[in-house]
Amino acid sequence: MNASTLSAPRAWARPWLGYDERSALLFVLPFATVLFAVAVFPIVYSFYISLYSLRLTRPNRVPFVWFDNYANVLSDPQFWAAVERTVTFSVMAVVATAVLGLLIALLLNEEFPGRRVLSALLLIPWAIPSVANGLMWKWIYDSNYGALNGALFQLGFIDSYMVWLGDADKTLALIANAFVWKEVPLAAILLLVGLKAIPADLYAAAKVDGADALRRFFHVTLPALGPTFALVIVYETMIAIRHFDLFFLLTEGGPGDASHVVAWRIYVETFRNLSFGTGAAMSYILALATLALSYVVIRALGRRL
Amino acid sequence: MARRSTVTRRSFLQNSAAGIAAAAITGSAGRALAADPLYFATWSAAVDTVKSHLAAFESKTGLKVEYSNSPWAQFRETMVTKFIGKAPIDTLWVSDSWLPEWAEAGWIEPVDQYKSLTAYNSDVDKFCVDSMSYNGKQYGITYYTDFMGFIYNAEILDKAGIKAPPQSWDEVTEQSKIIKDKGLSQSPMLLALAQETWLIEFLAAMIYSQGGRFTDDKGMAVMQDGKNGAAAALRWIVDAVQKHKIVSPSCVETGELAALKSFSSGQHAFALMPKFRLRTLNDPKQSQVAGKTRIALMPKGENGSHATVGWMRFYGMTPRAQGDATRAANTVKLMEWFGGKADGQYTFQKLLFKDIGAGFGVKSLFQDPEMRKLYAEYGDVELIGQQQSLARKKDVITPWFGEWNDVNGSAFQQAILGKVTPEQALKTSGDKWNALKKQS
């Protein structure tokens, strides 16, 4: 036994963490506790619930059903019809948001009088609370006293008031329009930031090479905007797929089942039918689908994101 | 030299302990004196009226009542979570739509053994007693009831040269066409068929008046039977929207409240409307058709009658209240004070009628001079009484009602929009009913 062995503290007596680590842990602990209570625990618990046939109105019969809730949801044709509507809505909403956002960003990237005022005005729809936005569009679309009918009638485009949200063929497009109106400002601002970050010498070099404005847009602007564009697409897709507010406020899933999207079905199953097991299973399916889709979009559009 | 006051550690601890003990004893005595009040929950309607009647109850009986209320829109969900969380509730307002669900879950208990409550049955419309009964047991005492009424704008009928309101659905079509042809209204008949809680009442009223039903006495779906009045009712609506164009296709996005506003603006000649809306429609401060809005008997179908649908709300009693004989007796007193007679009169029902125009299921109140006078201000009391006597409970109220109701409402709307035939819609509804019944 040498001296160094004798002087070293025994392994069990050595503190597991040093003073600095323990201090850091102490500071992080309150936040970590809150985070665990409000985020981690609910997520884990909702998964646990999704494995039970839990219906609040049947409190004495809550069997463990493994993945039956998931199987039932995935084998329900109504669910797949809702998925189809969700995809239709999301494609309309995201494409329109991205295209309009890009056009507005390109406009605001140019120097012209009133550009700053226009930029400020652009943010108004985004700043309006979602519920207020929904109620506003409900008034606009109303078939009896709505502003849309009033304007079209007075401008002579229609002879009599038309049915808007009550027409199953138009419902999703009209809701998507209300969604786009609110979401375009954010997309435009994000894309504008992306445009500002493109180095000017890239455009100068393209000009020297004889590229006209259209070529510069397709060969310089769009590739350089890739990561920002991917961010906008991913963010808006995630918002659109899970969107609920407008469906609740404008149509309550109707007319018929024309606006029964997945988020609406989750609401009905969970909060109307009080079937928490099925509702949790649907929520997990939606969350996983959103995650997968986001991953695919990021891979496809913006490897540098 | 002044003597220095010293507090030793021992004396400090002794005094603190004594203080804490005294506070605990006083506190528990206080709680005992407050003597475990009765817990009473309602939705947020006529809150001041409830409070004043409650104060009178407390003053008369010396009992303490903890009153709480929450919005109607979330009341069911609120109560369900309270029941599950074992929150103290002794008596509460219950909608007839929730009875099977709550009774099956054991959240409310039958009251058949309390004769002071069931004694009122003889003075109450039959559909009210039916609506608060489940599996042969009665679960409460009613305090409010109403029915779906057929109302019309007498001025528009006068202008159209129509002498009397329609007696049948065919006459509704004919008169509506006359009114439309004369340019008096674009959509003479107003229906509110949006997907909301009122939808089942609107549909049931039309089906009952066509002599139909959703289910038979055994609870099996009959709505899909082509000879049933359900098919006739849906066909009438579809034709009215698509063929005759006397009902706006926007009916599928029109809720009950929007319909009230629309009718009160004078745009329509006829409407189905909860009867209590008559008061608002004939109030000049709230309506442009005040003094012109009348009620008629529900038009009847080819094989139907003037029947309509009625609904009611009642005081239910929880297992907590029945768990203790004294608490049960006190809860019964409270329920009777509100749902039955207080000091020999149906005081609360009268207060509620005066306050918000809420209807009552007590037959004798139709003979009360004060109530008749109030009713006469905006409606034909005889006709209202007659129509109420023809009201029937909803025959779809089961533990799975909510789940079926979503599918049924959606199916009806799709037929109205022409996406499916009435027969297909009713088959969807019937199949869903039978599947849910089988699952249960």
Tab-separated table of N, CA and C in Angstrom, chain B residues 116-229:
chain	number	residue	atom	x	y	z
B	116	SER	N	-92.843	13.595	-0.389
B	116	SER	CA	-93.102	15.042	-0.475
B	116	SER	C	-92.692	15.588	-1.845
B	117	LEU	N	-91.815	14.867	-2.538
B	117	LEU	CA	-91.406	15.305	-3.883
B	117	LEU	C	-92.305	14.683	-4.955
B	118	THR	N	-92.537	13.393	-4.841
B	118	THR	CA	-93.330	12.710	-5.883
B	118	THR	C	-94.808	13.117	-5.832
B	119	ALA	N	-95.220	13.700	-4.710
B	119	ALA	CA	-96.620	14.128	-4.598
B	119	ALA	C	-96.965	15.176	-5.653
B	120	TYR	N	-95.959	15.870	-6.158
B	120	TYR	CA	-96.214	16.925	-7.152
B	120	TYR	C	-96.493	16.365	-8.545
B	121	ASN	N	-96.232	15.089	-8.739
B	121	ASN	CA	-96.378	14.514	-10.081
B	121	ASN	C	-97.777	14.714	-10.665
B	122	SER	N	-98.770	14.651	-9.794
B	122	SER	CA	-100.146	14.753	-10.297
B	122	SER	C	-100.448	16.148	-10.833
B	123	ASP	N	-99.634	17.135	-10.435
B	123	ASP	CA	-99.886	18.509	-10.884
B	123	ASP	C	-98.914	18.929	-11.994
B	124	VAL	N	-98.218	17.939	-12.540
B	124	VAL	CA	-97.175	18.253	-13.523
B	124	VAL	C	-97.493	17.547	-14.842
B	125	ASP	N	-97.188	18.215	-15.967
B	125	ASP	CA	-97.420	17.587	-17.278
B	125	ASP	C	-96.721	16.233	-17.356
B	126	LYS	N	-97.383	15.297	-18.031
B	126	LYS	CA	-96.866	13.920	-18.049
B	126	LYS	C	-95.447	13.845	-18.627
B	127	PHE	N	-95.198	14.630	-19.706
B	127	PHE	CA	-93.873	14.499	-20.321
B	127	PHE	C	-92.764	14.955	-19.375
B	128	CYS	N	-93.135	15.812	-18.409
B	128	CYS	CA	-92.132	16.250	-17.424
B	128	CYS	C	-91.746	15.078	-16.520
B	129	VAL	N	-92.764	14.364	-16.037
B	129	VAL	CA	-92.475	13.208	-15.169
B	129	VAL	C	-91.714	12.162	-15.985
B	130	ASP	N	-92.149	11.955	-17.234
B	130	ASP	CA	-91.449	10.990	-18.106
B	130	ASP	C	-89.994	11.396	-18.295
B	131	SER	N	-89.780	12.695	-18.476
B	131	SER	CA	-88.429	13.170	-18.800
B	131	SER	C	-87.468	13.075	-17.623
B	132	MET	N	-87.998	13.035	-16.400
B	132	MET	CA	-87.069	12.904	-15.260
B	132	MET	C	-87.133	11.487	-14.690
B	133	SER	N	-87.632	10.553	-15.499
B	133	SER	CA	-87.659	9.149	-15.082
B	133	SER	C	-86.737	8.333	-15.973
B	134	TYR	N	-86.093	7.366	-15.366
B	134	TYR	CA	-85.176	6.502	-16.124
B	134	TYR	C	-85.234	5.107	-15.520
B	135	ASN	N	-85.423	4.132	-16.370
B	135	ASN	CA	-85.562	2.736	-15.922
B	135	ASN	C	-86.607	2.596	-14.822
B	136	GLY	N	-87.722	3.309	-15.000
B	136	GLY	CA	-88.845	3.181	-14.072
B	136	GLY	C	-88.681	3.923	-12.759
B	137	LYS	N	-87.620	4.691	-12.619
B	137	LYS	CA	-87.422	5.427	-11.370
B	137	LYS	C	-87.388	6.929	-11.647
B	138	GLN	N	-87.893	7.663	-10.683
B	138	GLN	CA	-87.916	9.112	-10.840
B	138	GLN	C	-86.699	9.725	-10.147
B	139	TYR	N	-86.091	10.704	-10.833
B	139	TYR	CA	-84.813	11.226	-10.329
B	139	TYR	C	-84.864	12.681	-9.870
B	140	GLY	N	-86.046	13.255	-9.740
B	140	GLY	CA	-86.028	14.639	-9.278
B	140	GLY	C	-87.389	15.288	-9.280
B	141	ILE	N	-87.342	16.598	-9.156
B	141	ILE	CA	-88.571	17.395	-9.181
B	141	ILE	C	-88.340	18.562	-10.131
B	142	THR	N	-89.297	18.793	-11.017
B	142	THR	CA	-89.090	19.777	-12.085
B	142	THR	C	-89.285	21.205	-11.595
B	143	TYR	N	-88.592	22.125	-12.263
B	143	TYR	CA	-88.823	23.543	-11.940
B	143	TYR	C	-88.977	24.372	-13.213
B	144	TYR	N	-88.589	23.799	-14.347
B	144	TYR	CA	-88.689	24.559	-15.599
B	144	TYR	C	-88.973	23.596	-16.736
B	145	THR	N	-89.831	23.992	-17.622
B	145	THR	CA	-90.077	23.178	-18.803
B	145	THR	C	-90.487	24.078	-19.965
B	146	ASP	N	-90.288	23.589	-21.135
B	146	ASP	CA	-90.736	24.358	-22.289
B	146	ASP	C	-90.920	23.410	-23.467
B	147	PHE	N	-91.363	23.952	-24.563
B	147	PHE	CA	-91.580	23.108	-25.746
B	147	PHE	C	-91.244	23.896	-27.000
B	148	MET	N	-91.102	23.183	-28.103
B	148	MET	CA	-90.824	23.833	-29.376
B	148	MET	C	-92.156	24.289	-29.972
B	149	GLY	N	-92.268	25.572	-30.256
B	149	GLY	CA	-93.529	26.121	-30.750
B	149	GLY	C	-93.437	26.548	-32.206
B	150	PHE	N	-94.578	26.604	-32.845
B	150	PHE	CA	-94.652	27.109	-34.219
B	150	PHE	C	-95.139	28.549	-34.129
B	151	ILE	N	-94.330	29.482	-34.544
B	151	ILE	CA	-94.718	30.884	-34.426
B	151	ILE	C	-94.827	31.521	-35.813
B	152	TYR	N	-95.585	32.583	-35.862
B	152	TYR	CA	-95.750	33.241	-37.161
B	152	TYR	C	-95.849	34.750	-36.988
B	153	ASN	N	-95.546	35.446	-38.082
B	153	ASN	CA	-95.629	36.898	-38.108
B	153	ASN	C	-96.991	37.255	-38.703
B	154	ALA	N	-97.910	37.696	-37.843
B	154	ALA	CA	-99.290	37.928	-38.270
B	154	ALA	C	-99.371	39.024	-39.335
B	155	GLU	N	-98.478	39.987	-39.275
B	155	GLU	CA	-98.515	41.091	-40.240
B	155	GLU	C	-98.221	40.593	-41.660
B	156	ILE	N	-97.225	39.715	-41.778
B	156	ILE	CA	-96.890	39.182	-43.110
B	156	ILE	C	-98.055	38.349	-43.647
B	157	LEU	N	-98.675	37.565	-42.772
B	157	LEU	CA	-99.821	36.753	-43.218
B	157	LEU	C	-100.963	37.657	-43.681
B	158	ASP	N	-101.197	38.737	-42.941
B	158	ASP	CA	-102.244	39.697	-43.326
B	158	ASP	C	-101.956	40.272	-44.717
B	159	LYS	N	-100.718	40.698	-44.893
B	159	LYS	CA	-100.343	41.305	-46.182
B	159	LYS	C	-100.487	40.314	-47.331
B	160	ALA	N	-100.259	39.050	-47.012
B	160	ALA	CA	-100.367	38.022	-48.055
B	160	ALA	C	-101.814	37.571	-48.261
B	161	GLY	N	-102.700	38.120	-47.437
B	161	GLY	CA	-104.110	37.750	-47.560
B	161	GLY	C	-104.422	36.373	-46.986
B	162	ILE	N	-103.599	35.920	-46.092
B	162	ILE	CA	-103.815	34.603	-45.477
B	162	ILE	C	-104.591	34.805	-44.169
B	163	LYS	N	-105.716	34.126	-44.092
B	163	LYS	CA	-106.630	34.379	-42.964
B	163	LYS	C	-106.198	33.704	-41.670
B	164	ALA	N	-105.645	32.506	-41.792
B	164	ALA	CA	-105.303	31.756	-40.570
B	164	ALA	C	-103.966	31.057	-40.753
B	165	PRO	N	-103.260	30.876	-39.659
B	165	PRO	CA	-101.962	30.193	-39.785
B	165	PRO	C	-102.145	28.753	-40.239
B	166	PRO	N	-101.103	28.144	-40.777
B	166	PRO	CA	-101.235	26.782	-41.320
B	166	PRO	C	-101.530	25.741	-40.247
B	167	GLN	N	-102.309	24.765	-40.648
B	167	GLN	CA	-102.643	23.661	-39.739
B	167	GLN	C	-101.791	22.423	-40.035
B	168	SER	N	-101.261	22.379	-41.241
B	168	SER	CA	-100.472	21.207	-41.624
B	168	SER	C	-99.178	21.670	-42.303
B	169	TRP	N	-98.240	20.738	-42.460
B	169	TRP	CA	-96.987	21.091	-43.118
B	169	TRP	C	-97.207	21.386	-44.599
B	170	ASP	N	-98.209	20.756	-45.197
B	170	ASP	CA	-98.528	21.092	-46.594
B	170	ASP	C	-98.986	22.544	-46.700
B	171	GLU	N	-99.789	22.945	-45.718
B	171	GLU	CA	-100.257	24.343	-45.722
B	171	GLU	C	-99.098	25.314	-45.479
B	172	VAL	N	-98.127	24.892	-44.686
B	172	VAL	CA	-96.946	25.753	-44.481
B	172	VAL	C	-96.274	25.998	-45.828
B	173	THR	N	-96.150	24.925	-46.613
B	173	THR	CA	-95.527	25.058	-47.939
B	173	THR	C	-96.350	26.003	-48.816
B	174	GLU	N	-97.663	25.754	-48.855
B	174	GLU	CA	-98.523	26.579	-49.732
B	174	GLU	C	-98.476	28.049	-49.338
B	175	GLN	N	-98.650	28.308	-48.038
B	175	GLN	CA	-98.667	29.708	-47.593
B	175	GLN	C	-97.305	30.370	-47.808
B	176	SER	N	-96.250	29.602	-47.596
B	176	SER	CA	-94.901	30.160	-47.797
B	176	SER	C	-94.693	30.548	-49.252
B	177	LYS	N	-95.200	29.709	-50.152
B	177	LYS	CA	-95.048	30.019	-51.583
B	177	LYS	C	-95.789	31.310	-51.929
B	178	ILE	N	-96.985	31.452	-51.361
B	178	ILE	CA	-97.766	32.680	-51.615
B	178	ILE	C	-96.972	33.897	-51.132
B	179	ILE	N	-96.438	33.764	-49.913
B	179	ILE	CA	-95.687	34.883	-49.317
B	179	ILE	C	-94.446	35.201	-50.143
B	180	LYS	N	-93.794	34.165	-50.580
B	180	LYS	CA	-92.572	34.361	-51.394
B	180	LYS	C	-92.923	34.993	-52.746
B	181	ASP	N	-93.985	34.469	-53.357
B	181	ASP	CA	-94.394	34.999	-54.659
B	181	ASP	C	-94.780	36.472	-54.576
B	182	LYS	N	-95.327	36.864	-53.433
B	182	LYS	CA	-95.726	38.280	-53.285
B	182	LYS	C	-94.552	39.149	-52.855
B	183	GLY	N	-93.395	38.539	-52.736
B	183	GLY	CA	-92.188	39.312	-52.401
B	183	GLY	C	-92.136	39.774	-50.963
B	184	LEU	N	-92.916	39.131	-50.109
B	184	LEU	CA	-92.933	39.562	-48.709
B	184	LEU	C	-91.789	38.961	-47.900
B	185	SER	N	-91.235	37.882	-48.376
B	185	SER	CA	-90.095	37.261	-47.684
B	185	SER	C	-89.362	36.337	-48.647
B	186	GLN	N	-88.053	36.404	-48.611
B	186	GLN	CA	-87.236	35.508	-49.447
B	186	GLN	C	-87.315	34.068	-48.947
B	187	SER	N	-87.264	33.943	-47.624
B	187	SER	CA	-87.326	32.611	-46.998
B	187	SER	C	-88.407	32.657	-45.927
B	188	PRO	N	-89.664	32.414	-46.336
B	188	PRO	CA	-90.764	32.594	-45.379
B	188	PRO	C	-90.656	31.710	-44.147
B	189	MET	N	-90.172	30.489	-44.323
B	189	MET	CA	-90.073	29.584	-43.165
B	189	MET	C	-88.634	29.603	-42.643
B	190	LEU	N	-88.501	29.805	-41.348
B	190	LEU	CA	-87.165	29.870	-40.738
B	190	LEU	C	-86.909	28.615	-39.905
B	191	LEU	N	-85.844	27.933	-40.234
B	191	LEU	CA	-85.435	26.775	-39.437
B	191	LEU	C	-83.999	26.973	-38.986
B	192	ALA	N	-83.732	26.642	-37.751
B	192	ALA	CA	-82.367	26.766	-37.209
B	192	ALA	C	-81.808	25.362	-37.028
B	193	LEU	N	-81.049	24.913	-38.033
B	193	LEU	CA	-80.594	23.519	-38.019
B	193	LEU	C	-79.072	23.410	-37.971
B	194	ALA	N	-78.437	24.376	-37.320
B	194	ALA	CA	-76.979	24.289	-37.133
B	194	ALA	C	-76.683	23.187	-36.130
B	195	GLN	N	-75.445	22.687	-36.196
B	195	GLN	CA	-75.026	21.640	-35.255
B	195	GLN	C	-74.818	22.271	-33.889
B	196	GLU	N	-75.837	22.298	-33.076
B	196	GLU	CA	-75.727	22.825	-31.724
B	196	GLU	C	-76.725	22.067	-30.854
B	197	THR	N	-76.772	22.415	-29.582
B	197	THR	CA	-77.601	21.612	-28.661
B	197	THR	C	-79.087	21.673	-28.992
B	198	TRP	N	-79.520	22.733	-29.655
B	198	TRP	CA	-80.947	22.852	-29.968
B	198	TRP	C	-81.393	21.947	-31.117
B	199	LEU	N	-80.454	21.469	-31.905
B	199	LEU	CA	-80.818	20.766	-33.134
B	199	LEU	C	-81.769	19.602	-32.882
B	200	ILE	N	-81.521	18.832	-31.866
B	200	ILE	CA	-82.359	17.652	-31.615
B	200	ILE	C	-83.804	18.061	-31.306
B	201	GLU	N	-83.967	19.201	-30.631
B	201	GLU	CA	-85.329	19.660	-30.325
B	201	GLU	C	-86.067	20.086	-31.597
B	202	PHE	N	-85.362	20.786	-32.482
B	202	PHE	CA	-86.002	21.203	-33.743
B	202	PHE	C	-86.407	19.978	-34.563
B	203	LEU	N	-85.499	19.022	-34.652
B	203	LEU	CA	-85.790	17.829	-35.462
B	203	LEU	C	-86.899	16.995	-34.824
B	204	ALA	N	-86.812	16.819	-33.515
B	204	ALA	CA	-87.821	15.989	-32.827
B	204	ALA	C	-89.213	16.593	-32.978
B	205	ALA	N	-89.312	17.928	-32.880
B	205	ALA	CA	-90.629	18.579	-33.022
B	205	ALA	C	-91.231	18.267	-34.384
B	206	MET	N	-90.412	18.356	-35.436
B	206	MET	CA	-90.927	18.107	-36.781
B	206	MET	C	-91.301	16.632	-36.961
B	207	ILE	N	-90.499	15.763	-36.393
B	207	ILE	CA	-90.757	14.326	-36.534
B	207	ILE	C	-92.019	13.927	-35.760
B	208	TYR	N	-92.168	14.435	-34.552
B	208	TYR	CA	-93.363	14.087	-33.760
B	208	TYR	C	-94.632	14.582	-34.458
B	209	SER	N	-94.545	15.789	-35.044
B	209	SER	CA	-95.748	16.335	-35.687
B	209	SER	C	-96.079	15.575	-36.976
B	210	GLN	N	-95.113	14.836	-37.480
B	210	GLN	CA	-95.366	13.987	-38.657
B	210	GLN	C	-95.781	12.584	-38.214
B	211	GLY	N	-95.974	12.420	-36.924
B	211	GLY	CA	-96.392	11.117	-36.404
B	211	GLY	C	-95.243	10.140	-36.267
B	212	GLY	N	-94.026	10.640	-36.326
B	212	GLY	CA	-92.868	9.742	-36.287
B	212	GLY	C	-92.173	9.694	-34.945
B	213	ARG	N	-91.166	8.863	-34.900
B	213	ARG	CA	-90.332	8.732	-33.707
B	213	ARG	C	-88.918	8.369	-34.154
B	214	PHE	N	-87.997	8.628	-33.273
B	214	PHE	CA	-86.630	8.163	-33.537
B	214	PHE	C	-86.505	6.686	-33.151
B	215	THR	N	-87.093	6.339	-32.018
B	215	THR	CA	-86.950	4.969	-31.496
B	215	THR	C	-88.307	4.418	-31.065
B	216	ASP	N	-88.377	3.088	-30.982
B	216	ASP	CA	-89.628	2.482	-30.512
B	216	ASP	C	-89.586	2.312	-28.988
B	217	ASP	N	-90.627	1.643	-28.455
B	217	ASP	CA	-90.713	1.514	-26.991
B	217	ASP	C	-89.582	0.674	-26.406
B	218	LYS	N	-88.992	-0.180	-27.254
B	218	LYS	CA	-87.875	-1.001	-26.766
B	218	LYS	C	-86.528	-0.297	-26.938
B	219	GLY	N	-86.591	0.928	-27.447
B	219	GLY	CA	-85.349	1.693	-27.614
B	219	GLY	C	-84.589	1.349	-28.872
B	220	MET	N	-85.245	0.631	-29.804
B	220	MET	CA	-84.573	0.321	-31.071
B	220	MET	C	-84.864	1.447	-32.074
B	221	ALA	N	-83.899	1.698	-32.948
B	221	ALA	CA	-84.048	2.773	-33.931
B	221	ALA	C	-85.167	2.460	-34.918
B	222	VAL	N	-86.060	3.419	-35.112
B	222	VAL	CA	-87.091	3.262	-36.152
B	222	VAL	C	-87.058	4.437	-37.126
B	223	MET	N	-86.133	5.355	-36.908
B	223	MET	CA	-86.105	6.552	-37.761
B	223	MET	C	-85.861	6.203	-39.224
B	224	GLN	N	-85.164	5.084	-39.478
B	224	GLN	CA	-84.811	4.729	-40.856
B	224	GLN	C	-85.953	4.048	-41.603
B	225	ASP	N	-87.035	3.729	-40.887
B	225	ASP	CA	-88.203	3.120	-41.514
B	225	ASP	C	-88.874	4.169	-42.412
B	226	GLY	N	-88.985	3.874	-43.689
B	226	GLY	CA	-89.516	4.831	-44.659
B	226	GLY	C	-90.922	5.312	-44.339
B	227	LYS	N	-91.696	4.473	-43.642
B	227	LYS	CA	-93.071	4.874	-43.327
B	227	LYS	C	-93.144	5.695	-42.049
B	228	ASN	N	-92.020	5.793	-41.386
B	228	ASN	CA	-91.991	6.537	-40.131
B	228	ASN	C	-92.011	8.042	-40.419
B	229	GLY	N	-92.522	8.799	-39.481
B	229	GLY	CA	-92.608	10.254	-39.657
B	229	GLY	C	-91.262	10.930	-39.779
